[in-house]
Short mmCIF file of C-alpha atoms in Angstrom, two decimals:
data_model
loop_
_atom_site.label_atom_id
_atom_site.label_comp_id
_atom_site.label_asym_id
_atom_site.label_seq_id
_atom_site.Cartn_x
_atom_site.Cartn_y
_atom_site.Cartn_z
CA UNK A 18 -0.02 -35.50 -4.61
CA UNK A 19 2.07 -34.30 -7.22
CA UNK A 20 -0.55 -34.07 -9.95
CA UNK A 21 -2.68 -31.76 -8.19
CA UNK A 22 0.37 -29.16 -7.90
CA UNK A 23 1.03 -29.24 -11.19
CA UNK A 24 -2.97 -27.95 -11.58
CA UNK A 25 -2.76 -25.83 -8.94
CA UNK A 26 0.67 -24.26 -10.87
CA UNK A 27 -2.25 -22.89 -13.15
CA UNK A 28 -5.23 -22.90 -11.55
CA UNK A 29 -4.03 -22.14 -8.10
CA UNK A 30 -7.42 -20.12 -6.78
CA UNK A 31 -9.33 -23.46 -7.45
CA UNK A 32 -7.41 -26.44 -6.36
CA UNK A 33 -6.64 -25.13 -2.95
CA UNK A 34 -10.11 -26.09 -1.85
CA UNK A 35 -9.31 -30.18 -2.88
CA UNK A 36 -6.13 -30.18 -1.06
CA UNK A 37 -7.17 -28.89 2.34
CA UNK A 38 -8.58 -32.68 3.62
CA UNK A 39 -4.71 -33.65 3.45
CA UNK A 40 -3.13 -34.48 6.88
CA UNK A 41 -0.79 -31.59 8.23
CA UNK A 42 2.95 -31.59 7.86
CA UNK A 43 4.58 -32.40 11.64
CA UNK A 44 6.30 -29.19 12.93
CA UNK A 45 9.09 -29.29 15.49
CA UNK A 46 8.38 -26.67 17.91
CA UNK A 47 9.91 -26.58 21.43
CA UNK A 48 6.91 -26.64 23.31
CA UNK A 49 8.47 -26.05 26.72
CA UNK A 50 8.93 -22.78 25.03
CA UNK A 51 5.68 -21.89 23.73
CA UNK A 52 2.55 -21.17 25.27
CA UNK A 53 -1.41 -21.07 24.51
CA UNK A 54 -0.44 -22.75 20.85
CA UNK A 55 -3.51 -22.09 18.26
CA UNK A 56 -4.03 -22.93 14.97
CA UNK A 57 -3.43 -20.36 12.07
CA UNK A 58 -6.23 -18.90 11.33
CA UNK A 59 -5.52 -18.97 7.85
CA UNK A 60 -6.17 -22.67 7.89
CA UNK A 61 -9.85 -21.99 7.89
CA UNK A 62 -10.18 -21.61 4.05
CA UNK A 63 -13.68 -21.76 2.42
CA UNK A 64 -13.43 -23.12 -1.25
CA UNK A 65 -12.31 -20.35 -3.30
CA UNK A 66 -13.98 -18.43 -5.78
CA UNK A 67 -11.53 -18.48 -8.82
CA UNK A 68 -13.03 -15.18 -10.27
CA UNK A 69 -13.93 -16.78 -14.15
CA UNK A 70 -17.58 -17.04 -14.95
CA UNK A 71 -17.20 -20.83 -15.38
CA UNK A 72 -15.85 -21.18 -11.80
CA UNK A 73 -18.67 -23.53 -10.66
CA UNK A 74 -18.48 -25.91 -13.94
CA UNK A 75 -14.53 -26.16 -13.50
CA UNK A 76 -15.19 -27.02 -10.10
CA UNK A 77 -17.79 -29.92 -10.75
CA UNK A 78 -15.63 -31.21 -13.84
CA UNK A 79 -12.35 -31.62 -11.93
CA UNK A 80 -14.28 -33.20 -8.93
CA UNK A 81 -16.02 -36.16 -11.57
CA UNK A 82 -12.76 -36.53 -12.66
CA UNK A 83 -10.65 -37.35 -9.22
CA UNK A 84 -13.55 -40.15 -8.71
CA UNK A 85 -11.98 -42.14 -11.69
CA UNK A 86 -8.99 -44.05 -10.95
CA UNK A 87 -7.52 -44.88 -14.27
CA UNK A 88 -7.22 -40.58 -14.79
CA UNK A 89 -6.09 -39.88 -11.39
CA UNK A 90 -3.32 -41.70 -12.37
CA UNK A 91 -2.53 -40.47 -15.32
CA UNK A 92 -2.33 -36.85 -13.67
CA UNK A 93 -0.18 -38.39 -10.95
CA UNK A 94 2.40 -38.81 -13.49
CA UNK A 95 2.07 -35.46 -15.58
CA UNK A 96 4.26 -32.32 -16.05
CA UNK A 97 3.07 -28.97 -16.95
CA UNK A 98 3.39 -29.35 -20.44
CA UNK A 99 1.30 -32.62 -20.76
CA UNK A 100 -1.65 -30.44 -19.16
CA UNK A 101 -0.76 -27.49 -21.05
CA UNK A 102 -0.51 -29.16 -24.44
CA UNK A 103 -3.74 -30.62 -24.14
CA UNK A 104 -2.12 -34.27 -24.42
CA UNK A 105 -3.68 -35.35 -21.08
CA UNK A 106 -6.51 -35.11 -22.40
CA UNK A 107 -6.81 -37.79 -24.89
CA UNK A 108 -6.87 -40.05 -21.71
CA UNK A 109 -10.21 -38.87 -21.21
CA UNK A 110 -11.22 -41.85 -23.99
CA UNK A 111 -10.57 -44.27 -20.68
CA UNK A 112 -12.28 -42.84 -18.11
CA UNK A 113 -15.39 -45.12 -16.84
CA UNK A 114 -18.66 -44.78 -18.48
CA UNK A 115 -20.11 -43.93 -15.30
CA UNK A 116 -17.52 -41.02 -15.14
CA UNK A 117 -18.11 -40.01 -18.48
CA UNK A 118 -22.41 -39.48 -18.15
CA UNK A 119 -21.58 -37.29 -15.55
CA UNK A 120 -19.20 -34.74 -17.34
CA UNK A 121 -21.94 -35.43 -20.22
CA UNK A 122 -24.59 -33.89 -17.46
CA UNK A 123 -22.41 -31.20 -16.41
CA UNK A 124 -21.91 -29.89 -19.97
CA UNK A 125 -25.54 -30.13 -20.74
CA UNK A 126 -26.20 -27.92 -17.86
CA UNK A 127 -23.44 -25.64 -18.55
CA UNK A 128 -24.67 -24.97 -22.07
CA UNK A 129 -27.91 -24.50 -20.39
CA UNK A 130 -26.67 -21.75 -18.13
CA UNK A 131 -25.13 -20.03 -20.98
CA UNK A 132 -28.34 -20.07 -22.99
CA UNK A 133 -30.04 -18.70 -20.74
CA UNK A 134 -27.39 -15.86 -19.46
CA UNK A 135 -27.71 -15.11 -23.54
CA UNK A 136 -31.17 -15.04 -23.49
CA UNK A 137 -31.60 -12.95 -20.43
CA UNK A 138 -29.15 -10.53 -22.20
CA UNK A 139 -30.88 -10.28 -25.60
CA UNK A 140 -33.99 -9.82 -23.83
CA UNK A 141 -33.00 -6.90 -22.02
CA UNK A 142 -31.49 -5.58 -25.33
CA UNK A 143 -35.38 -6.25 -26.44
CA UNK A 144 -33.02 -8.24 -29.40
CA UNK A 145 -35.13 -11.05 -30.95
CA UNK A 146 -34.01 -13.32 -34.03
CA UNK A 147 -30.54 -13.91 -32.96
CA UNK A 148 -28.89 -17.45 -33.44
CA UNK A 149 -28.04 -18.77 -29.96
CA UNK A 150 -25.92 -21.50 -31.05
CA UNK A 151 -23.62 -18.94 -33.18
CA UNK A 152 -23.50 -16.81 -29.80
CA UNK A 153 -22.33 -20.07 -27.86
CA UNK A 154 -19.23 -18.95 -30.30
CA UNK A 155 -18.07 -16.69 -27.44
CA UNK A 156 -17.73 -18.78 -24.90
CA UNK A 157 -14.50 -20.78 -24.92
CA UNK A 158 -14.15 -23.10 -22.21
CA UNK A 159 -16.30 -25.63 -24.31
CA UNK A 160 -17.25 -27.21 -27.47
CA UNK A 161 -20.72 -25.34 -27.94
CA UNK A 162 -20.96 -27.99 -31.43
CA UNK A 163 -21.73 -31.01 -29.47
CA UNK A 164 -23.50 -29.02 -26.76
CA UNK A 165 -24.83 -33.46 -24.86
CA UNK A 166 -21.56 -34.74 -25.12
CA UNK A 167 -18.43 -34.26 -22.94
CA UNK A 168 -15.33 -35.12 -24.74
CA UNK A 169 -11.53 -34.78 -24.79
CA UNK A 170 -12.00 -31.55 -26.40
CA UNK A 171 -13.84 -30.03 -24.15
CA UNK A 172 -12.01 -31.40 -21.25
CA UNK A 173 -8.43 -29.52 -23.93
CA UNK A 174 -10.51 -26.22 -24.01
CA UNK A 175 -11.61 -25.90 -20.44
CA UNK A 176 -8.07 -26.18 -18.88
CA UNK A 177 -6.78 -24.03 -21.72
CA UNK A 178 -9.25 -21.23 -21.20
CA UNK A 179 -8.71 -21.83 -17.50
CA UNK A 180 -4.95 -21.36 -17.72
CA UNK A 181 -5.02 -18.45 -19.76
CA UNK A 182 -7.86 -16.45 -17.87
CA UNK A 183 -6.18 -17.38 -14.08
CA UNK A 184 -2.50 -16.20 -15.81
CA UNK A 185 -4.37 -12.74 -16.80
CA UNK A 186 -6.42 -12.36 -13.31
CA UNK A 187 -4.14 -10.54 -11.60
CA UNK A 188 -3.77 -8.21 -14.36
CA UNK A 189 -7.28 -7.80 -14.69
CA UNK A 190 -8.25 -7.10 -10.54
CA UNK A 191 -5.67 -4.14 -11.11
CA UNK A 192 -7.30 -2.52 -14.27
CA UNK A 193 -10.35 -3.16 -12.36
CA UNK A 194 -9.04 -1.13 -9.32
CA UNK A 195 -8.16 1.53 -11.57
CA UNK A 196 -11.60 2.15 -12.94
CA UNK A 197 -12.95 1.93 -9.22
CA UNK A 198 -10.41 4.43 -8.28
CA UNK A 199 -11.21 6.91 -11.44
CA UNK A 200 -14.92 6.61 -10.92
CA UNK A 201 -14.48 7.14 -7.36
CA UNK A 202 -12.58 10.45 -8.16
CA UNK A 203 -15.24 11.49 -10.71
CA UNK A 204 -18.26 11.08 -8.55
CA UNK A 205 -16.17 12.97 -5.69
CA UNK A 206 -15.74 15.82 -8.34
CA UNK A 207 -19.05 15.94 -9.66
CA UNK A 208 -20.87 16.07 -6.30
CA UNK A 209 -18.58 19.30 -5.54
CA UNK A 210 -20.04 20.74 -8.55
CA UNK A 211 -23.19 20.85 -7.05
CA UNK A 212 -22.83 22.61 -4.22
CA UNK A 213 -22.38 26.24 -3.68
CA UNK A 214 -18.88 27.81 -2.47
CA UNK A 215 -19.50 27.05 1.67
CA UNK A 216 -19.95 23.78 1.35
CA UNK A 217 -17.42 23.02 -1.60
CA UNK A 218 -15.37 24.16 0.79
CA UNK A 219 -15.97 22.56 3.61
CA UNK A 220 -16.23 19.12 1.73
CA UNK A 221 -12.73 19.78 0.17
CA UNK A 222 -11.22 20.45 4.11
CA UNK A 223 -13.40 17.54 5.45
CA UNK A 224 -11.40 14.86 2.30
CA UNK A 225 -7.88 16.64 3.24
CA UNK A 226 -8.80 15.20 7.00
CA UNK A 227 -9.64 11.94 6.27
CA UNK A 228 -6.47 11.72 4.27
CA UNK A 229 -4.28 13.02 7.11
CA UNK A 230 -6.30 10.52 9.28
CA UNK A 231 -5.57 7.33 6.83
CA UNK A 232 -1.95 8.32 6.18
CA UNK A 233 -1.77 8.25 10.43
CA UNK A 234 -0.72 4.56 11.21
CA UNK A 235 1.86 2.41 12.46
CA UNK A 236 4.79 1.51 10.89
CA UNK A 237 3.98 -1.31 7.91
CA UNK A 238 6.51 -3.81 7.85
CA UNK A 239 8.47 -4.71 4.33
CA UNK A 240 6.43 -7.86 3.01
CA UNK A 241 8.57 -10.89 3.01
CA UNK A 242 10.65 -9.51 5.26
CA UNK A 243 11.77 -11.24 9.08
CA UNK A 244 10.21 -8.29 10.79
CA UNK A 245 6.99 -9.17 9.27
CA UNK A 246 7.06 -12.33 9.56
CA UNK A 247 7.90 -12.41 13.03
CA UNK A 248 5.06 -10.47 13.66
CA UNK A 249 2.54 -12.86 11.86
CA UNK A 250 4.70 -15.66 14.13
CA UNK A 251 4.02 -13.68 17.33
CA UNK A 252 0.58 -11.93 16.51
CA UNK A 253 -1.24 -14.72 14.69
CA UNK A 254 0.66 -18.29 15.70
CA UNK A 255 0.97 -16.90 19.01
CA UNK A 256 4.60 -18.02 19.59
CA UNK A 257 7.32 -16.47 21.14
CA UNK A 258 9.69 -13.90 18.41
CA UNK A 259 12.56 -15.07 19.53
CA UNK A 260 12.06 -18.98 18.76
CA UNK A 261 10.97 -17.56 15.13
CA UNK A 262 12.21 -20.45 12.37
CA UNK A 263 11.46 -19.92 9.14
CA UNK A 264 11.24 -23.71 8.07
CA UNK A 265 8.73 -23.92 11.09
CA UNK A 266 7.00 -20.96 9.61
CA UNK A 267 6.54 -21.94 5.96
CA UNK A 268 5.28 -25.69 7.54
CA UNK A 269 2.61 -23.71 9.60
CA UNK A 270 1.42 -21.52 6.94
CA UNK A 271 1.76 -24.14 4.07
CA UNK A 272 -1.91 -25.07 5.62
CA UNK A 273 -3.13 -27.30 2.79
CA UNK A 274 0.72 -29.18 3.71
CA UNK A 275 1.21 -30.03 -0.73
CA UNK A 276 4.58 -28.31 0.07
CA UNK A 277 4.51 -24.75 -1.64
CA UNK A 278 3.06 -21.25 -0.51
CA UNK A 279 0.20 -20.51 -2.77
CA UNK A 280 -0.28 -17.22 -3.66
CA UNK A 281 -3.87 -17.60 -1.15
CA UNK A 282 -1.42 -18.49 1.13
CA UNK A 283 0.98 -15.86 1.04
CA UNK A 284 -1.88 -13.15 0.97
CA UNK A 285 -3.21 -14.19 4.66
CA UNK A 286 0.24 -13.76 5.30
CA UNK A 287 -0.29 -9.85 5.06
CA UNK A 288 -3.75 -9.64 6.92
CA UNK A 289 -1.96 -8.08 10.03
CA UNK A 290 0.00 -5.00 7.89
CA UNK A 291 -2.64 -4.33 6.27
CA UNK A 292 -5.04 -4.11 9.67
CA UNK A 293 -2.62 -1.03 10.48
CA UNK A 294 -4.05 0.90 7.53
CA UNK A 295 -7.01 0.11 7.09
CA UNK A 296 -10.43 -0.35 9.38
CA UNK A 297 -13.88 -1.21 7.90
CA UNK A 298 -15.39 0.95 11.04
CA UNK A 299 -13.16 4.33 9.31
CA UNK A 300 -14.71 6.41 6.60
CA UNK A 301 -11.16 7.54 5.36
CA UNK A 302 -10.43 3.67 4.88
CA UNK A 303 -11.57 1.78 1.49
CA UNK A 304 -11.51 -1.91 1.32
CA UNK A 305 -11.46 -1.84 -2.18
CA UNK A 306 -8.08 -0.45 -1.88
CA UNK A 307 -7.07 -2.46 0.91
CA UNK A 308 -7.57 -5.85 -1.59
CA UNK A 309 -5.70 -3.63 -3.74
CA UNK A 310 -2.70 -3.49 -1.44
CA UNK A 311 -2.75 -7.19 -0.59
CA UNK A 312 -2.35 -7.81 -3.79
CA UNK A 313 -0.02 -5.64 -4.39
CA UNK A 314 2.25 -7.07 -1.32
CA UNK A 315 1.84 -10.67 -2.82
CA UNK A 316 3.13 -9.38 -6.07
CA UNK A 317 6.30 -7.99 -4.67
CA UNK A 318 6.87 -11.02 -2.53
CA UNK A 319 6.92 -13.24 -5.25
CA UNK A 320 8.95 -11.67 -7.33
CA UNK A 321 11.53 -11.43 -5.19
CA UNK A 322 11.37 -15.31 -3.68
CA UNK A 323 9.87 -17.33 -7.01
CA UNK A 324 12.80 -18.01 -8.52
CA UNK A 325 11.54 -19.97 -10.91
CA UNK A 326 8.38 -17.88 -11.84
CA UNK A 327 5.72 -20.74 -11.12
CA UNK A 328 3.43 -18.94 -8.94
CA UNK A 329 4.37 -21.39 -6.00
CA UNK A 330 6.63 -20.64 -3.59
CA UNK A 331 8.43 -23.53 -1.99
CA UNK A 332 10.61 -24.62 1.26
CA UNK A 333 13.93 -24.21 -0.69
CA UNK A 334 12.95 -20.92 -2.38
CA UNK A 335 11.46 -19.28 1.17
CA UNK A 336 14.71 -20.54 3.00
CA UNK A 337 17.12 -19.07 0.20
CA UNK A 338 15.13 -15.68 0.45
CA UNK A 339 15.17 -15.23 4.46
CA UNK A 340 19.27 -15.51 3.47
CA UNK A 341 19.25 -12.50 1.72
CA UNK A 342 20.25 -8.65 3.53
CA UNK A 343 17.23 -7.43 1.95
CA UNK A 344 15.48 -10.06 4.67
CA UNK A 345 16.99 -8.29 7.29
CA UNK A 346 17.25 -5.18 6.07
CA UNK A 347 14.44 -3.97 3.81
CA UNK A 348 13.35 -0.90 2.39
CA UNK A 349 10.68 0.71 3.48
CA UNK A 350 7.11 -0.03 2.99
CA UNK A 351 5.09 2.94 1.59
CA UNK A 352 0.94 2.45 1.51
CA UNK A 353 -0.60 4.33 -1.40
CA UNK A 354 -2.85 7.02 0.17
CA UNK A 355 -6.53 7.85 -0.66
#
């Protein structure tokens, strides 16, 4: 449905989870060619976590509002810019009365949650004669003034503040990483402090070997490019490289079939690379920085095939990019070491 692309344009983490009861796409595969066919794995996706402290409440308030007909309409028919804008949300005023106590409930429950996040925090601050309505200030996903009453506004605010933290999350999961990596460094430095010259020594020698031992791996393929991809084809799909199609590719990985490659989407894509360098059973191998690297993959990949910078990659943009010499011939694929 169209309206729910346009939402998951902005809120992509979230509405993958509502799209995934949607009948899959018919692919034309020889099948006298193929053997042992199994379904992507990938296609096994648990409702996502979108990463914003509101994620449950956004979740609960876009459900009540697919169950009224008059709005699922409405958002059948809207662009970007109508959701943006905060237009859309005047139709809120014609939702169903039965619609509209639940959103009512959900906000009084949300407010609730926040009052008592604020009180758990002032408590632990030992803080006491602090206004908890004029803290509600902080929180802008809702209107904390009417704190029993769901109304257009909130409904304005909550996609607004949705938009602009999901726009910001990828930016935020880096300057995350780079904390993680500094304090990782730090502790490193300040346990060699503590012990005497032998050992110092020995730990130093032991953290050159385990870097030796991560930077050891197979070759990681260029993501986006064909010799990836036909390696998720052959690896994952189990199908045979040399039927590899990319239109049949993007239809098997497009596994919620709404016609685009979500940015969840193209991320499983990489699962396989990124099992070269890294292995939960190694000590010389962080998962942290392995998330790090998928998302650093997904980055590149989309800047070079989103054309039009929507977050979505679709059929005509993934065809126009396997065109390209840079699809056939990449440049080579360099993991950050530990």
């Amino acid at each position: 449905m169209r309206w729910r692309t346009v939402l998951l344009q902005y809120c992509f983490l979230l509405i993958t989870c509502l799209l995934t009861a949607l009948e899959a796409v018919p692919i034309d595969v020889d099948k006298t060619k193929v053997q042992n066919i199994h379904p992507v794995e990938s296609a096994k996706i648990e409702p996502p976590d979108t990463g914003l402290y509101y994620d449950e409440y956004l979740k609960q308030v876009i459900d009540v509002l697919e169950t009224d007909k008059h709005f699922r309409e409405k958002l059948q028919k809207a662009d970007i810019e109508e959701i943006k804008s905060g237009r859309l949300s005047k139709e809120l005023d014609l939702v169903s009365h039965h619609v509209r106590t639940k959103l009512d409930e959900l906000k009084r429950q949300e407010v609730g949650r926040l009052r008592m996040l604020i009180k758990a925090k002032l408590d632990s601050l030992q803080d006491i004669g602090m206004d908890h309505q004029a803290l509600l200030k902080q929180f802008d996903h809702l209107n904390h003034l009417n704190p029993d009453k769901f109304e257009s506004t909130d409904l304005d605010m909550l996609i607004k503040a949705a938009t602009s933290d999901l726009e910001h999350y990828d930016k935020t999961r880096h300057e995350e990483f780079k904390k993680y990596e500094m304090m990782k460094e730090h502790e490193r430095r300040e346990y060699l402090k503590t012990l005497n010259e032998e050992k110092r020594k020995e730990e130093e020698s032991k953290f050159e070997e385990m870097k030796k031992k991560h930077e050891n791996h197979p070759k990681v393929n260029h993501p986006g490019s064909k010799d990836q991809l036909k390696e998720v084809w052959e690896e994952t799909d189990g199908l045979d490289p040399n039927d590899f199609d990319p239109k049949t590719f993007f239809k098997l990985h497009d596994v919620n079939s709404d016609g685009f490659l979500d940015e969840q989407e193209l991320e499983a894509l990489f699962t396989k690379e990124l099992e070269k360098v890294y292995d939960p059973k190694n000590e010389e191998d962080d998962m942290v920085e392995m998330e790090e690297e998928r998302l650093r993959m997904r980055e590149h990949v989309m800047n070079e095939v989103d054309t039009n910078k929507d977050r979505l990659v679709t059929l005509e943009e993934f065809l126009k990019a396997t065109e390209k010499k840079e699809f056939l011939e990449p440049d080579s694929w360099e993991s950050p070491s530990i």
